[in-house]
Structure formats: structure tokens, C-alpha cells
mmCIF file of C-alpha atoms in Angstrom:
data_model
loop_
_atom_site.group_PDB
_atom_site.id
_atom_site.type_symbol
_atom_site.label_atom_id
_atom_site.label_comp_id
_atom_site.label_asym_id
_atom_site.label_seq_id
_atom_site.Cartn_x
_atom_site.Cartn_y
_atom_site.Cartn_z
ATOM 1 C CA ASP M 10 142.495 116.673 120.948
ATOM 2 C CA ILE M 11 142.379 121.195 122.443
ATOM 3 C CA CYS M 12 139.407 119.352 124.670
ATOM 4 C CA ASP M 13 141.878 117.108 126.098
ATOM 5 C CA GLU M 14 143.814 120.369 126.691
ATOM 6 C CA ARG M 15 141.583 122.463 127.977
ATOM 7 C CA ILE M 16 139.080 120.744 129.383
ATOM 8 C CA LYS M 17 139.750 118.320 132.620
ATOM 9 C CA ILE M 18 137.084 116.381 134.716
ATOM 10 C CA HIS M 19 138.102 115.440 138.106
ATOM 11 C CA GLU M 20 136.324 113.559 140.700
ATOM 12 C CA PHE M 21 135.232 114.258 144.158
ATOM 13 C CA VAL M 22 137.564 116.657 145.541
ATOM 14 C CA GLU M 23 136.969 117.230 149.821
ATOM 15 C CA ASN M 24 138.588 120.982 149.623
ATOM 16 C CA PRO M 25 137.921 121.391 146.408
ATOM 17 C CA TYR M 26 139.110 125.275 146.371
ATOM 18 C CA HIS M 27 142.515 124.793 144.665
ATOM 19 C CA LEU M 28 141.181 123.277 141.759
ATOM 20 C CA PHE M 29 138.961 126.852 141.423
ATOM 21 C CA LYS M 30 141.520 129.126 142.323
ATOM 22 C CA ASN M 31 143.494 127.252 138.880
ATOM 23 C CA ALA M 32 139.702 127.038 136.666
ATOM 24 C CA ASN M 33 139.542 129.456 134.148
ATOM 25 C CA GLU M 34 135.474 129.292 134.749
ATOM 26 C CA VAL M 35 132.860 126.844 136.346
ATOM 27 C CA ILE M 36 130.451 125.009 134.996
ATOM 28 C CA VAL M 37 127.750 123.826 136.564
ATOM 29 C CA CYS M 38 125.566 120.613 134.922
ATOM 30 C CA SER M 39 122.749 120.418 137.747
ATOM 31 C CA LYS M 40 119.717 120.118 136.423
ATOM 32 C CA LYS M 41 118.154 121.496 140.008
ATOM 33 C CA GLU M 42 119.631 123.729 142.064
ATOM 34 C CA ALA M 43 118.337 124.693 144.843
ATOM 35 C CA PHE M 44 120.671 127.769 145.640
ATOM 36 C CA GLY M 45 124.509 126.580 143.707
ATOM 37 C CA ARG M 46 126.281 127.886 146.353
ATOM 38 C CA ILE M 47 128.807 126.833 143.886
ATOM 39 C CA ILE M 48 128.504 129.200 141.708
ATOM 40 C CA LEU M 49 128.536 132.295 144.295
ATOM 41 C CA GLU M 50 131.844 130.319 145.874
ATOM 42 C CA GLY M 51 133.015 130.569 141.913
ATOM 43 C CA MET M 52 131.228 134.049 141.611
ATOM 44 C CA LEU M 53 133.847 135.310 144.730
ATOM 45 C CA LEU M 54 137.034 134.149 143.149
ATOM 46 C CA LYS M 55 136.145 135.734 139.727
ATOM 47 C CA LYS M 56 135.316 132.745 137.451
ATOM 48 C CA PRO M 57 132.758 133.106 134.697
ATOM 49 C CA VAL M 58 129.856 130.419 135.674
ATOM 50 C CA ILE M 59 128.040 128.275 133.006
ATOM 51 C CA ALA M 60 124.865 127.125 134.549
ATOM 52 C CA THR M 61 121.647 125.495 133.849
ATOM 53 C CA ASN M 62 118.768 127.977 133.370
ATOM 54 C CA SER M 63 116.576 126.025 136.155
ATOM 55 C CA GLY M 64 115.765 126.086 140.478
ATOM 56 C CA GLY M 65 117.371 128.682 141.691
ATOM 57 C CA ILE M 66 120.304 129.275 138.987
ATOM 58 C CA PRO M 67 118.846 132.183 137.520
ATOM 59 C CA GLU M 68 118.317 134.140 140.620
ATOM 60 C CA ILE M 69 122.653 134.173 140.602
ATOM 61 C CA ILE M 70 123.453 134.421 137.243
ATOM 62 C CA ILE M 71 122.076 136.904 134.560
ATOM 63 C CA HIS M 72 122.344 135.096 131.299
ATOM 64 C CA ASN M 73 124.849 137.185 129.645
ATOM 65 C CA TYR M 74 125.870 140.038 132.745
ATOM 66 C CA ASN M 75 127.664 137.039 135.180
ATOM 67 C CA GLY M 76 127.149 134.425 133.633
ATOM 68 C CA LEU M 77 125.958 132.126 130.651
ATOM 69 C CA LEU M 78 122.471 130.216 131.039
ATOM 70 C CA TYR M 79 121.662 126.800 128.703
ATOM 71 C CA LYS M 80 118.511 124.829 128.935
ATOM 72 C CA PRO M 81 119.089 121.245 130.864
ATOM 73 C CA ARG M 82 120.340 118.492 128.386
ATOM 74 C CA LYS M 83 121.004 120.637 125.755
ATOM 75 C CA TYR M 84 124.768 119.888 125.360
ATOM 76 C CA ILE M 85 125.577 121.399 122.248
ATOM 77 C CA GLU M 86 124.736 124.400 123.360
ATOM 78 C CA LEU M 87 127.098 124.631 126.286
ATOM 79 C CA ALA M 88 129.432 123.713 123.980
ATOM 80 C CA GLU M 89 129.374 126.183 122.531
ATOM 81 C CA MET M 90 129.023 129.013 125.630
ATOM 82 C CA ILE M 91 132.651 127.380 126.331
ATOM 83 C CA LYS M 92 133.975 127.511 123.471
ATOM 84 C CA THR M 93 132.453 131.153 123.500
ATOM 85 C CA LEU M 94 134.597 131.946 126.648
ATOM 86 C CA ILE M 95 137.744 130.290 125.420
ATOM 87 C CA ASP M 96 137.293 132.379 122.252
ATOM 88 C CA ASN M 97 135.742 135.566 123.277
ATOM 89 C CA THR M 98 138.628 136.915 126.168
ATOM 90 C CA GLU M 99 136.580 140.706 126.037
ATOM 91 C CA HIS M 100 133.063 138.335 126.707
ATOM 92 C CA TYR M 101 135.312 136.722 129.875
ATOM 93 C CA LYS M 102 137.049 139.494 131.368
ATOM 94 C CA LEU M 103 133.799 141.036 131.908
ATOM 95 C CA LEU M 104 132.063 138.011 132.879
ATOM 96 C CA ALA M 105 134.612 137.818 135.636
ATOM 97 C CA LYS M 106 134.080 141.635 136.619
ATOM 98 C CA ASN M 107 130.390 140.919 136.970
ATOM 99 C CA VAL M 108 130.950 137.796 138.450
ATOM 100 C CA TYR M 109 132.264 139.038 141.764
ATOM 101 C CA GLU M 110 130.839 142.699 141.389
ATOM 102 C CA VAL M 111 127.121 140.641 142.053
ATOM 103 C CA ALA M 112 128.682 137.970 144.967
ATOM 104 C CA THR M 113 130.027 140.977 146.829
ATOM 105 C CA ASN M 114 127.474 143.331 146.285
ATOM 106 C CA LYS M 115 123.855 140.586 146.176
ATOM 107 C CA PHE M 116 125.542 138.143 147.901
ATOM 108 C CA SER M 117 126.995 140.015 151.523
ATOM 109 C CA ASN M 118 126.717 139.450 154.954
ATOM 110 C CA LYS M 119 125.292 142.749 155.362
ATOM 111 C CA ASN M 120 122.831 142.528 152.823
ATOM 112 C CA TYR M 121 121.578 139.477 153.883
ATOM 113 C CA SER M 122 121.202 140.167 157.598
ATOM 114 C CA TYR M 123 119.356 143.839 155.937
ATOM 115 C CA LYS M 124 116.690 140.797 154.937
ATOM 116 C CA MET M 125 117.335 139.004 157.940
ATOM 117 C CA LEU M 126 116.464 142.139 160.413
ATOM 118 C CA LYS M 127 113.393 142.980 157.968
ATOM 119 C CA ILE M 128 111.979 139.745 158.058
ATOM 120 C CA PHE M 129 112.398 138.898 161.716
ATOM 121 C CA LYS M 130 110.884 143.261 161.669
ATOM 122 C CA GLN M 131 107.165 142.051 160.452
ATOM 123 C CA THR M 132 107.150 138.983 162.526
ATOM 124 C CA GLN M 133 107.602 139.175 165.733
ATOM 125 C CA THR M 134 104.911 140.709 167.226
ATOM 126 C CA PHE M 135 103.027 139.327 165.562
ATOM 127 C CA PHE M 136 103.299 135.096 165.458
ATOM 128 C CA SER M 137 105.723 134.281 167.609
ATOM 129 C CA PRO M 138 105.726 134.345 171.564
ATOM 130 C CA PRO M 139 107.649 136.193 173.196
ATOM 131 C CA SER M 140 110.419 133.988 174.682
ATOM 132 C CA ILE M 141 110.909 133.512 170.546
ATOM 133 C CA TRP M 142 110.621 137.600 170.409
ATOM 134 C CA ARG M 143 113.346 137.517 172.501
ATOM 135 C CA LYS M 144 115.709 136.014 171.439
ATOM 136 C CA LYS M 145 114.943 137.567 167.333
ATOM 137 C CA LEU M 146 115.009 141.471 169.287
ATOM 138 C CA TYR M 147 118.503 140.021 170.762
ATOM 139 C CA LEU M 148 119.670 138.821 166.961
ATOM 140 C CA SER M 149 118.516 141.516 165.326
ATOM 141 C CA LYS M 150 120.463 144.023 167.768
ATOM 142 C CA LEU M 151 123.706 141.832 166.991
ATOM 143 C CA LEU M 152 123.067 142.062 163.277
ATOM 144 C CA VAL M 153 122.643 146.096 163.791
ATOM 145 C CA LYS M 154 124.905 146.979 165.958
ATOM 146 C CA LYS M 155 128.087 144.521 163.364
ATOM 147 C CA TYR M 156 126.359 145.898 160.092
ATOM 148 C CA GLN M 157 125.970 149.414 161.376
ATOM 149 C CA LEU M 158 121.604 148.400 160.205
ATOM 150 C CA SER M 159 118.712 150.679 160.978
ATOM 151 C CA PHE M 160 115.709 149.884 162.653
ATOM 152 C CA ARG M 161 114.040 152.304 160.922
ATOM 153 C CA ASP M 162 115.076 150.820 157.148
#
């Protein structure tokens, strides 16, 4: 049977890196997923992602750009998407290219640090006691130095 040859379901593995590295794609079947770190890990390994269109997943995956989204519990739709990636190597390659680009640009340390710096700037004078404000200022200076960010941004 072709499914037995191509699809492998594994039990829990403490360190799944070797499974990710050898997988063709990452499939996330969660009914609700807040962020989906597993998605980002797969993206960094250039693995197209098929995931449910629920929770925070649509903030990470743009359907047909850097992955495929299906409605929760619609397993026929999921099966069709798996088959599409198996049969259409050009689409697979395009998704693989785009997942890595999104992961390295949108979810980089520098990008997150920039967003944190903006939040710190917005909140430091209005809501924080002086001791917390000093900690935020210190962290902000570290982010600026490490990622060459600007307080003016």
C-alpha cells in the first residue's frame, strides 16, 4: 500500500530533530494551536507545512504561499493536500522556499527584538515603576547593541 511506504507515524520522541530532517513535510493536526513552535521548527528546515486553519496557525502559514491550511476535522481535505505535495513537485519546491524565507525574516531574533524594543518604549514611561523601567532600559540597550537597532525606529 502506498500509504505504508510514504507515511510514517511515530510515537513521542524526546529529540525529534532527526525525524524533521528526514521528513518531506510537517503536518500539524491540532484543533487549536496558540503559536505552533513545531511549525516554525519545520519551516527552518525548509519543510512545507500542512496545518489546521485554526488558532494562531494562520498568523504563521499563508495558504498556498508558505504552507497549506485545512479546516479542523476535515481529514479528506488533509489527505488531498498531502497527495498534492506528493504529486506536484514544483508546488512542493515553491512552498519549501517560501517557508524558509518567512521563518528567517518574520520570526528572526532581530525582528522580535525590534518589536520588543517598540513595546518597551511605549510602556516604559506610562506604566512602570522606576525599578522595572531601569530593567527595560537595560534590556533595550542590549537589544540595540546586539541587533544594531535604533531607539528612533
